[in-house]
Structures are given as C-alpha cells and as structure tokens.
Short mmCIF file of N, CA, C and O in Angstrom, two decimals:
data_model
loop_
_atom_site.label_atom_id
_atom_site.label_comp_id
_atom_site.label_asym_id
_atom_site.label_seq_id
_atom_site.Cartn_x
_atom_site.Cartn_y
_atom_site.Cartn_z
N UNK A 46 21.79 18.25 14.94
CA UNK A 46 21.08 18.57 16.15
C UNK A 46 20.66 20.04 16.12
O UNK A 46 21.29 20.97 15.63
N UNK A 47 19.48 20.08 16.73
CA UNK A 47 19.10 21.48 16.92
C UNK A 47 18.25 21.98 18.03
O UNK A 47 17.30 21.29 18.40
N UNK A 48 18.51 23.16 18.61
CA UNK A 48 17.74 23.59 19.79
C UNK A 48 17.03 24.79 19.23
O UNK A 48 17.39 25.59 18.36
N UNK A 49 15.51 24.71 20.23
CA UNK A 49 14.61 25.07 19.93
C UNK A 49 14.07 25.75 21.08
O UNK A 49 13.88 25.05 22.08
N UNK A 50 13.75 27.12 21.15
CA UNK A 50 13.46 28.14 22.04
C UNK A 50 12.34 28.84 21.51
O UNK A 50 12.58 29.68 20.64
N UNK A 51 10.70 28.60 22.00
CA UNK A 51 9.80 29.30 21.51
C UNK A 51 9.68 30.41 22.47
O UNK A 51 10.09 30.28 23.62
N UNK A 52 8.90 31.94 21.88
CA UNK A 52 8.25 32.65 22.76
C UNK A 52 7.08 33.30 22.34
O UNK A 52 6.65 32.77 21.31
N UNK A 53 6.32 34.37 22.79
CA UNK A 53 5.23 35.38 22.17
C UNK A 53 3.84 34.57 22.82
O UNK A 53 2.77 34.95 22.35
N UNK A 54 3.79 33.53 23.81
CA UNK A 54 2.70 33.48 24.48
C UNK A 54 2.35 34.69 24.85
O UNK A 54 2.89 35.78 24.66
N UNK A 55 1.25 34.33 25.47
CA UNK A 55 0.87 35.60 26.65
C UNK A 55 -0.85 35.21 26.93
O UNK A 55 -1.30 34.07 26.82
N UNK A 56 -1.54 36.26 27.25
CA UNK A 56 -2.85 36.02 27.76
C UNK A 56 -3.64 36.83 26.96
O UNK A 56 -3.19 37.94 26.69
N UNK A 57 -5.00 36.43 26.41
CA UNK A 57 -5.31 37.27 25.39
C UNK A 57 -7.20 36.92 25.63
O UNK A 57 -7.71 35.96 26.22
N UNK A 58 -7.71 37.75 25.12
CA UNK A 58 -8.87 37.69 24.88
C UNK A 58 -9.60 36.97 23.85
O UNK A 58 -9.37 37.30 22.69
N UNK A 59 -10.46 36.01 24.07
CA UNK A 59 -10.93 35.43 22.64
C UNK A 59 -11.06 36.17 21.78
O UNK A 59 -11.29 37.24 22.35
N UNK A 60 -11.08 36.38 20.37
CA UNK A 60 -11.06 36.84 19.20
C UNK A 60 -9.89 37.25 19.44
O UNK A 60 -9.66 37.86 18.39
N UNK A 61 -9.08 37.34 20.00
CA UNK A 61 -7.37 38.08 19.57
C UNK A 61 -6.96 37.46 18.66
O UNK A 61 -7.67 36.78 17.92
N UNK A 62 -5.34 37.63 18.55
CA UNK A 62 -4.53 37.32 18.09
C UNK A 62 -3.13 36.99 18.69
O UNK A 62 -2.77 37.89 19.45
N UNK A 63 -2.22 35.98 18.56
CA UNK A 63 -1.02 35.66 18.81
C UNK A 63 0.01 36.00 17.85
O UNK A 63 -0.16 36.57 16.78
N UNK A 64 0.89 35.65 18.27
CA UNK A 64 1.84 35.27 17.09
C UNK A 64 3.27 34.80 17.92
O UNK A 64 4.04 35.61 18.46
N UNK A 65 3.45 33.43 17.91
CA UNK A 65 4.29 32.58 18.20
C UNK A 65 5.32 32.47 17.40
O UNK A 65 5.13 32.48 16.19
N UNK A 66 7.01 32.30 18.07
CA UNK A 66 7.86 32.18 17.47
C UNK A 66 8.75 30.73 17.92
O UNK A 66 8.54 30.29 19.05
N UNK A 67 9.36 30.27 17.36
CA UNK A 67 10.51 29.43 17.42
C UNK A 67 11.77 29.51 16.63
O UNK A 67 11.79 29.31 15.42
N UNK A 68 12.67 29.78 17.26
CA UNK A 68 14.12 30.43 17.34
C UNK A 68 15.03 29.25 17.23
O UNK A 68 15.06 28.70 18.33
N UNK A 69 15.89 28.56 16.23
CA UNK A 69 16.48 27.32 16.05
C UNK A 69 17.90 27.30 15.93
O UNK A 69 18.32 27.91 14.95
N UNK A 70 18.86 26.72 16.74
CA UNK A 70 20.31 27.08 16.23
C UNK A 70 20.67 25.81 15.52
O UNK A 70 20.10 24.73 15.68
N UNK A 71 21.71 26.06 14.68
CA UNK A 71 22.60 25.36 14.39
C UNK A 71 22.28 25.54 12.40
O UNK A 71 21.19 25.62 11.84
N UNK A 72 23.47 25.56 11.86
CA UNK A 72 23.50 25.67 10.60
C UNK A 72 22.52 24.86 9.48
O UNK A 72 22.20 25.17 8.33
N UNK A 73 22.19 23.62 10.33
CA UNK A 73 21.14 22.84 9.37
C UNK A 73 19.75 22.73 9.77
O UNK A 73 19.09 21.69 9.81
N UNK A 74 19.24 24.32 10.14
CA UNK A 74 17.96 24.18 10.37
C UNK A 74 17.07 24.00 9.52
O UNK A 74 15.95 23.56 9.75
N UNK A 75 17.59 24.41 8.24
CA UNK A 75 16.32 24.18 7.14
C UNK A 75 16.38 22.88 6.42
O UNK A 75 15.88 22.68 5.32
N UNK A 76 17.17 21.84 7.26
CA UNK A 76 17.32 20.31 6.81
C UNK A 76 15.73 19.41 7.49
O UNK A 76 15.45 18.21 7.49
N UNK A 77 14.92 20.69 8.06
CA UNK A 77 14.25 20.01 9.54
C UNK A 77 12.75 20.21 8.93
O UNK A 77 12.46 21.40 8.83
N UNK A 78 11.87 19.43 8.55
CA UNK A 78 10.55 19.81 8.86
C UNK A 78 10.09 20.10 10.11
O UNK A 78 10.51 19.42 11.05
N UNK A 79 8.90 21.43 10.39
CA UNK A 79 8.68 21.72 11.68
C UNK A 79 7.77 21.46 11.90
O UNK A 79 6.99 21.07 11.04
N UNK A 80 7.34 21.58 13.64
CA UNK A 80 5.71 21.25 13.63
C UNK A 80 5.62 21.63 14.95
O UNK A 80 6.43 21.55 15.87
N UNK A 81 3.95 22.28 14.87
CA UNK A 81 3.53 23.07 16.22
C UNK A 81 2.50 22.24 16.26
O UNK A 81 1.64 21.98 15.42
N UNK A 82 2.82 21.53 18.18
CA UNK A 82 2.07 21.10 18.78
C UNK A 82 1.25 21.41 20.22
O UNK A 82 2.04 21.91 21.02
N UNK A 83 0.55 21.34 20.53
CA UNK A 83 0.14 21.85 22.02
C UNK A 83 -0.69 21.04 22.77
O UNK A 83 -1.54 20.29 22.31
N UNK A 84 -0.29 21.27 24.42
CA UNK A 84 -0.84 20.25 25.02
C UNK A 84 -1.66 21.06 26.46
O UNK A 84 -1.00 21.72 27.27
N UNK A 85 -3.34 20.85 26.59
CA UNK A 85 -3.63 21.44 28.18
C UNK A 85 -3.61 20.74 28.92
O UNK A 85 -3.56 19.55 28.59
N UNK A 86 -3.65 21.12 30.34
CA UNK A 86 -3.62 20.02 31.10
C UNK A 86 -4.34 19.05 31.41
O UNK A 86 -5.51 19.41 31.57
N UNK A 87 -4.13 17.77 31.61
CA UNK A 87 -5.22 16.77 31.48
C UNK A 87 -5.26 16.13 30.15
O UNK A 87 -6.19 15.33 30.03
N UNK A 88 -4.52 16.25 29.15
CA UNK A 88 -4.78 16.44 27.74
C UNK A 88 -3.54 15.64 26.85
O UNK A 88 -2.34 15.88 26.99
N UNK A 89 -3.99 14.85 26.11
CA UNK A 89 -2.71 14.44 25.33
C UNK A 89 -2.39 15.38 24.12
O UNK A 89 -3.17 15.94 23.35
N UNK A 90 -0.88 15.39 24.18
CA UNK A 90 -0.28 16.28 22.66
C UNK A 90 -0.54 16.22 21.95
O UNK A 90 -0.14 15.29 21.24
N UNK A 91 -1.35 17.05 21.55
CA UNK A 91 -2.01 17.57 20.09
C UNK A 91 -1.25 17.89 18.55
O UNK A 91 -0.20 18.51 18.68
N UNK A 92 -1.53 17.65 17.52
CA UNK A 92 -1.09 18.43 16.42
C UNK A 92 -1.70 19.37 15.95
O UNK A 92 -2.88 19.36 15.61
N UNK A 93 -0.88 20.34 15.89
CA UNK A 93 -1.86 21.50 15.52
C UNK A 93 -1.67 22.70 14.06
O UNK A 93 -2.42 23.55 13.59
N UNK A 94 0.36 21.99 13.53
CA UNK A 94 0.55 22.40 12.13
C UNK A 94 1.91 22.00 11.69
O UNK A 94 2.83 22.18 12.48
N UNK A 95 2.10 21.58 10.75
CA UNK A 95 3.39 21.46 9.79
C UNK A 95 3.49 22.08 8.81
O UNK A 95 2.56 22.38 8.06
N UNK A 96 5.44 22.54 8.58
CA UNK A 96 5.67 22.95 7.48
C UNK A 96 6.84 22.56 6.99
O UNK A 96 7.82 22.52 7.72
N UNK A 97 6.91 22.16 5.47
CA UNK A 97 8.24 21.65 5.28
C UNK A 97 9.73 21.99 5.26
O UNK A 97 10.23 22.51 6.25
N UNK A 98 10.23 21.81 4.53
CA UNK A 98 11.81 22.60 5.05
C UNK A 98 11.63 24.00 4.12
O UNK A 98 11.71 25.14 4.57
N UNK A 99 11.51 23.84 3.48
CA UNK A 99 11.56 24.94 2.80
C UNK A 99 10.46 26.12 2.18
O UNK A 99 10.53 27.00 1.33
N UNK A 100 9.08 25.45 3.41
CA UNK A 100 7.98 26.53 3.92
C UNK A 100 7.30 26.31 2.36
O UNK A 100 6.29 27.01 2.33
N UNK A 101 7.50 25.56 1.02
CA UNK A 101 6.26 25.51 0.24
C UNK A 101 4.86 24.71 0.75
O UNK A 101 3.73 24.75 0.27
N UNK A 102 5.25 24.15 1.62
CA UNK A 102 3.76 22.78 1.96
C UNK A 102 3.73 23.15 3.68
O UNK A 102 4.72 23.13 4.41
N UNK A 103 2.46 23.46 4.05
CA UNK A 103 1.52 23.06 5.36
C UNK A 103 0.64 22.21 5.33
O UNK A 103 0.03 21.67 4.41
N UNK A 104 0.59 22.07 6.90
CA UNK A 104 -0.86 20.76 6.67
C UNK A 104 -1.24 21.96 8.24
O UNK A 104 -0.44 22.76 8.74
N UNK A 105 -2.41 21.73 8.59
CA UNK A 105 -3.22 21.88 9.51
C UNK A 105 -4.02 21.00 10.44
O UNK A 105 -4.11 19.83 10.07
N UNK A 106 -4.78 21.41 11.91
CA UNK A 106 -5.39 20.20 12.13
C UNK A 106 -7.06 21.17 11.78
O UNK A 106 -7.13 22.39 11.72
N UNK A 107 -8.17 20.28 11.62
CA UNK A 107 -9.03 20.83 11.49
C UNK A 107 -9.41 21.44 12.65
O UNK A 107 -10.40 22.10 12.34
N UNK A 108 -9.21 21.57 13.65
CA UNK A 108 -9.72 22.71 14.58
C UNK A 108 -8.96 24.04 14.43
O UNK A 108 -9.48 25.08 14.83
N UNK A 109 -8.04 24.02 14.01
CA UNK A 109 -7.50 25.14 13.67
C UNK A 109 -7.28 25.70 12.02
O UNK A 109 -6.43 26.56 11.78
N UNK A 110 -8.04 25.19 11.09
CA UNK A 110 -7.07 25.75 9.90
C UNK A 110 -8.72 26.77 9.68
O UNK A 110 -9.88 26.68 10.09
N UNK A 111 -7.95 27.69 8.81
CA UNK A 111 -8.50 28.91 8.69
C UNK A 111 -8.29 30.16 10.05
O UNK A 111 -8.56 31.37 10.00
N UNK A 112 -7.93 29.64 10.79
CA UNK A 112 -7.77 30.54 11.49
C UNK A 112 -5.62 30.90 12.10
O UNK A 112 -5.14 31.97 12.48
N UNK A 113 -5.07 29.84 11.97
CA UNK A 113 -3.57 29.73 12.17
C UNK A 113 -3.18 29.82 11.00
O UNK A 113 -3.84 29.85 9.96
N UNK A 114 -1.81 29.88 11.18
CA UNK A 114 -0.73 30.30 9.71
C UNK A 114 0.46 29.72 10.39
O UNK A 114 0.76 29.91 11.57
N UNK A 115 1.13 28.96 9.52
CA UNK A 115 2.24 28.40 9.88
C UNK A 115 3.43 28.72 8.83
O UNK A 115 3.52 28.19 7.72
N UNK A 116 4.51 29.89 9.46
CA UNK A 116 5.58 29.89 8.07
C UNK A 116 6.95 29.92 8.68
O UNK A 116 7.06 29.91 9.91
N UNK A 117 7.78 29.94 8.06
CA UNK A 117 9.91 29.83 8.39
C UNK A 117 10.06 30.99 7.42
O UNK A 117 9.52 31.41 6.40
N UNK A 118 11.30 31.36 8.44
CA UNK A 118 11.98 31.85 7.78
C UNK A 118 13.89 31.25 7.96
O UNK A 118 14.58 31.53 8.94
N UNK A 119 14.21 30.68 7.14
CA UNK A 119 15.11 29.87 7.32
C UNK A 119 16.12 30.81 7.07
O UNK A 119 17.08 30.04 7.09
N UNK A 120 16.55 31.79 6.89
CA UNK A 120 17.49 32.81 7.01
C UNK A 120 17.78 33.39 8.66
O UNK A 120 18.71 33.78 9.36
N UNK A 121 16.48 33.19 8.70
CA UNK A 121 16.60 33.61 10.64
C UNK A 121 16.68 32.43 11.12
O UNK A 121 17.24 32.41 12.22
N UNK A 122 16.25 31.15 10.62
CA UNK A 122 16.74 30.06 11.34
C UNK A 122 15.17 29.85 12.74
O UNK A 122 15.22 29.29 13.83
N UNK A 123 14.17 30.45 12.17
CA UNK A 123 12.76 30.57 13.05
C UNK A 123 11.95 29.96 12.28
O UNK A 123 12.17 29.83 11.08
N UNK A 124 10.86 29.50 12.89
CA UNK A 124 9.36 29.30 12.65
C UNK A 124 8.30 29.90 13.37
O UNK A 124 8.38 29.98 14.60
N UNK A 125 7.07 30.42 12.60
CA UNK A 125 6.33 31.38 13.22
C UNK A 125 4.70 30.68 13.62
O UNK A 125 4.26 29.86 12.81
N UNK A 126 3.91 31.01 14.77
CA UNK A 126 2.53 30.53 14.04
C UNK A 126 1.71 31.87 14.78
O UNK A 126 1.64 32.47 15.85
N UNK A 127 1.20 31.88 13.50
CA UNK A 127 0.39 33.58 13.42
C UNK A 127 -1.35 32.44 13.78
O UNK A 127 -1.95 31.75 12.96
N UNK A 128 -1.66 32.64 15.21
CA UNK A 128 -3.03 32.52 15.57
C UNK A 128 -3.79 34.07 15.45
O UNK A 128 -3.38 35.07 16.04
N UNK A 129 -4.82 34.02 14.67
CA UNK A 129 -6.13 34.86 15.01
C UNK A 129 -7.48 34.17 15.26
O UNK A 129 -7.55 32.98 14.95
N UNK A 130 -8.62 34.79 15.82
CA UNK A 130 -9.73 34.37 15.97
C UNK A 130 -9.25 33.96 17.23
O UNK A 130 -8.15 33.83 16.70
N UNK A 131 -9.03 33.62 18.45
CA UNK A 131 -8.51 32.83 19.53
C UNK A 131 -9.72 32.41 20.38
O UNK A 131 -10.56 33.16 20.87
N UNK A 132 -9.65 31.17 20.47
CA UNK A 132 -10.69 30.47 21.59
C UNK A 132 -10.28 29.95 22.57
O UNK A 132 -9.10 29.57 22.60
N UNK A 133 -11.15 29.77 23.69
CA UNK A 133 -10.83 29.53 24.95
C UNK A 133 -10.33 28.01 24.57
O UNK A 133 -9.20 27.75 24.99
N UNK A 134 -10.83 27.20 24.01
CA UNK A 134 -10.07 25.89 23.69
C UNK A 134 -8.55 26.07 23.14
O UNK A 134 -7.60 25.39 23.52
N UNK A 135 -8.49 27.10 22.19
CA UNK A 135 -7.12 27.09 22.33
C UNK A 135 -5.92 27.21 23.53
O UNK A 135 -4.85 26.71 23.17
N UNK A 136 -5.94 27.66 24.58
CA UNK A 136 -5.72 27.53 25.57
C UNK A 136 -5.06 26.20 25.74
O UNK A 136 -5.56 25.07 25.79
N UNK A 137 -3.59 26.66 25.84
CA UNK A 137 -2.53 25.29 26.21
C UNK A 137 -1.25 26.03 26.19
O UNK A 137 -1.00 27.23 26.08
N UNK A 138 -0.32 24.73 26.36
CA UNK A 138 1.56 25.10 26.15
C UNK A 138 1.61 24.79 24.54
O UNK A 138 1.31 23.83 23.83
N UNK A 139 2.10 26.02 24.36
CA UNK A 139 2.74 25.73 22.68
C UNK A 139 4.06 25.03 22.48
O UNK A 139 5.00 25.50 23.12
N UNK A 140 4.34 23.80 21.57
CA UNK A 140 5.18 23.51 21.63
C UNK A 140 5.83 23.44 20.16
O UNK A 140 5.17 22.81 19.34
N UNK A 141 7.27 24.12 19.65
CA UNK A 141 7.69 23.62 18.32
C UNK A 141 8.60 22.25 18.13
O UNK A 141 9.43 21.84 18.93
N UNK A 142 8.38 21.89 17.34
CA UNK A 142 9.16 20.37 17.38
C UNK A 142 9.75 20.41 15.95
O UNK A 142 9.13 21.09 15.14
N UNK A 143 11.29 19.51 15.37
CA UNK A 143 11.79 19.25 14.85
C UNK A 143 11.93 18.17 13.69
O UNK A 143 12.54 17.21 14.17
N UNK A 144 11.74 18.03 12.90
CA UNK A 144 11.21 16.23 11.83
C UNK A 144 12.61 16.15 11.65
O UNK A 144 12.89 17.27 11.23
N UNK A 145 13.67 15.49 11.72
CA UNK A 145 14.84 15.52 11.29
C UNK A 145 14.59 14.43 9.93
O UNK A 145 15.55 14.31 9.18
N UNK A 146 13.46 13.72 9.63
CA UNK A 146 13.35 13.31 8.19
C UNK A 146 13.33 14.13 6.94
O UNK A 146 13.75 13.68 5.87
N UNK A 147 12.69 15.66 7.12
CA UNK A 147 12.26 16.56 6.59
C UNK A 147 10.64 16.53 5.71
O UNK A 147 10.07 17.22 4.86
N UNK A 148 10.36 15.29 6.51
CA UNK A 148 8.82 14.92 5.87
C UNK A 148 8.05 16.04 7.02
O UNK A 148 8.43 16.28 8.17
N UNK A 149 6.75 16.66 6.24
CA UNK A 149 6.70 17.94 6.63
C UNK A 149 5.12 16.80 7.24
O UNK A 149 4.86 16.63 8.43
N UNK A 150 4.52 16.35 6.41
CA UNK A 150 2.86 15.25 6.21
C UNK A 150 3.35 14.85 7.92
O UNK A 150 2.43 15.15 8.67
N UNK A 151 4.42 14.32 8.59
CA UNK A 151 3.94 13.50 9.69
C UNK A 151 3.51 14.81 11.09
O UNK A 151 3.72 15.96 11.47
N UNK A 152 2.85 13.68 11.34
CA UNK A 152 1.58 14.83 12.90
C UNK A 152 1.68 13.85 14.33
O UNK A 152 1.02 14.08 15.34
N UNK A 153 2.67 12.70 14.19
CA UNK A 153 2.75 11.98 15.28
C UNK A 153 3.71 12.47 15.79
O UNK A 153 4.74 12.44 15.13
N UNK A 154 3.73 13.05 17.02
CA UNK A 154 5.00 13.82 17.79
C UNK A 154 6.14 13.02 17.83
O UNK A 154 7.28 13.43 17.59
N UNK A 155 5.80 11.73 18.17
CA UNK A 155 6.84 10.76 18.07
C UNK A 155 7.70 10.62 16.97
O UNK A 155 8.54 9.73 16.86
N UNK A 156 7.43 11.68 16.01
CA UNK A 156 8.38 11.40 15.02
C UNK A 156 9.51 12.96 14.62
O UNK A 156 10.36 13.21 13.76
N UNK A 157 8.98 13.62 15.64
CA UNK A 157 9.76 14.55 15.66
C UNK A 157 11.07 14.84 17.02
O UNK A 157 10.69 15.38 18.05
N UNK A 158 12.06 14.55 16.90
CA UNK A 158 13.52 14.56 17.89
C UNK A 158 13.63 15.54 18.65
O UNK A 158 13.75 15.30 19.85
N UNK A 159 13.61 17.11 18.14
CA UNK A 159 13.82 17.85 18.83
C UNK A 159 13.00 18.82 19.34
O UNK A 159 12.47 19.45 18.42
N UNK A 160 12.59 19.27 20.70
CA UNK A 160 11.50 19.95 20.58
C UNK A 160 11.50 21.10 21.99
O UNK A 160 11.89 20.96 23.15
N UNK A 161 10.96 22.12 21.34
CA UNK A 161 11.64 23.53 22.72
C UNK A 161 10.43 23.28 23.95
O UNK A 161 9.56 22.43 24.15
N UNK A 162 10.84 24.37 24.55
CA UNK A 162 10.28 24.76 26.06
C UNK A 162 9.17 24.80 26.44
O UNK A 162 8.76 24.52 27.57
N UNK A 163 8.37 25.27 25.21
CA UNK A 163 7.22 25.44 25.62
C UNK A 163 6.64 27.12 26.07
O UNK A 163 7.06 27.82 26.99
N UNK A 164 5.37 27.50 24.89
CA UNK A 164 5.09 28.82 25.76
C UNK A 164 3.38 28.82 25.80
O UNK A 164 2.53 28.25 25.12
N UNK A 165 3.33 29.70 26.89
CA UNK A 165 1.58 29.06 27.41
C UNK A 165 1.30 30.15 26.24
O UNK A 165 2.00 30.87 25.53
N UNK A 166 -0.37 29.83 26.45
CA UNK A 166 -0.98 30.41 25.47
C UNK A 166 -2.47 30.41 26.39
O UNK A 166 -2.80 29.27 26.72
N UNK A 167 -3.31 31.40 26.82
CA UNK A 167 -4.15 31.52 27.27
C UNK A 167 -5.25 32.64 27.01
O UNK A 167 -5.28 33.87 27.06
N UNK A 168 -6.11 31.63 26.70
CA UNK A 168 -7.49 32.89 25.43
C UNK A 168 -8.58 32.94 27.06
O UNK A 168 -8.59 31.95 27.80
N UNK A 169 -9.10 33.75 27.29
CA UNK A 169 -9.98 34.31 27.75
C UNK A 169 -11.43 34.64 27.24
O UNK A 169 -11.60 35.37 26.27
N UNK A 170 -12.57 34.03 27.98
CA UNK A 170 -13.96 34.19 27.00
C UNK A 170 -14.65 35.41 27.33
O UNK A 170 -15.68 35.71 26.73
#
C-alpha cells in the first residue's frame, strides 16, 4: 500500500511553467508504476503520463507530449511532472495515481489503486 500526496499547483500564465510533485510513503514505492492524470470540471479523467518503476519508459497523451516531462525519483520515494508551454486547456486537478502491476503502458485509471489529493492547476490566457 501506498499514500500519495501531490503539490506545486498554483495559478500561472499561459506559456509558464509548473512543476508538480507526488510524495509516496511506504518502502515499496518503486514496486509501483505511476501515472498523472487530470480532471476539469464537467470533464471525465484524463490521462495525461506514465512512468515505469524504475523511470526508464514514459508514455504521454498527445495533447501534452513535447511539452510535459514525467520522472521519479525513487530514493525520495516522489514523482515529478515538469509542465512548460501552459495552456488554458490545461487547466484542471492534477492527480498522481499508483499501478500496483508495475505495467507503466496502462492509461485506464481504473487500473491504478492508489491515488492522492489532488492539486489544481490553473493557466491563464
């Protein structure tokens, strides 16, 4: 089991930059493929990046790749997602979620167990 505490929302201007964290306890965090999802309101949960346990393989969704970065650092027991370029569509709750399979490829939320709080994220045009 593992708990999951994201932060580093905030409010930003289009073309900014973010940089989102997720903070994971428990000794077998790097047993976990991760994955950042986000949802606005009105809106079903999105996929928006995976990485595997041991941060060699990402996948992206095409509205975002080239512009997000998805990496761990499994010594800190975190996962990061470095947004630049920021658009008003980006605009949602960030959410990190857990694969306890350690398959990094799945993007159906439903297949991930554990998943944190949630931090807004709001781009400005």
């Amino acid at each position: 089991q593992v708990q999951l505490v994201e932060s580093g929302g905030g409010l930003v201007q289009a073309g900014g930059s973010l940089r989102l964290s997720c903070a994971g306890s428990g000794r077998t965090f790097s047993v976990y493929a991760m994955g950042w999802f986000r949802q606005a309101p009105g809106m079903e949960r999105e996929f928006v990046a995976t990485i595997s346990r041991g941060g060699g393989n990402t996948y992206y969704a095409d509205s975002v790749k080239g512009r997000f970065t998805i990496s761990r650092d499994n010594a800190k027991n975190t996962v990061y997602l470095q947004m630049n370029s920021l658009k008003p569509e980006d605009t949602a709750v960030y959410y990190c979620a857990a694969n306890p399979s350690g398959s990094y490829y799945y993007t159906d939320p439903s297949r991930y167990d554990y998943w944190g709080q949630g931090t807004q994220v709001t781009v400005s045009s």
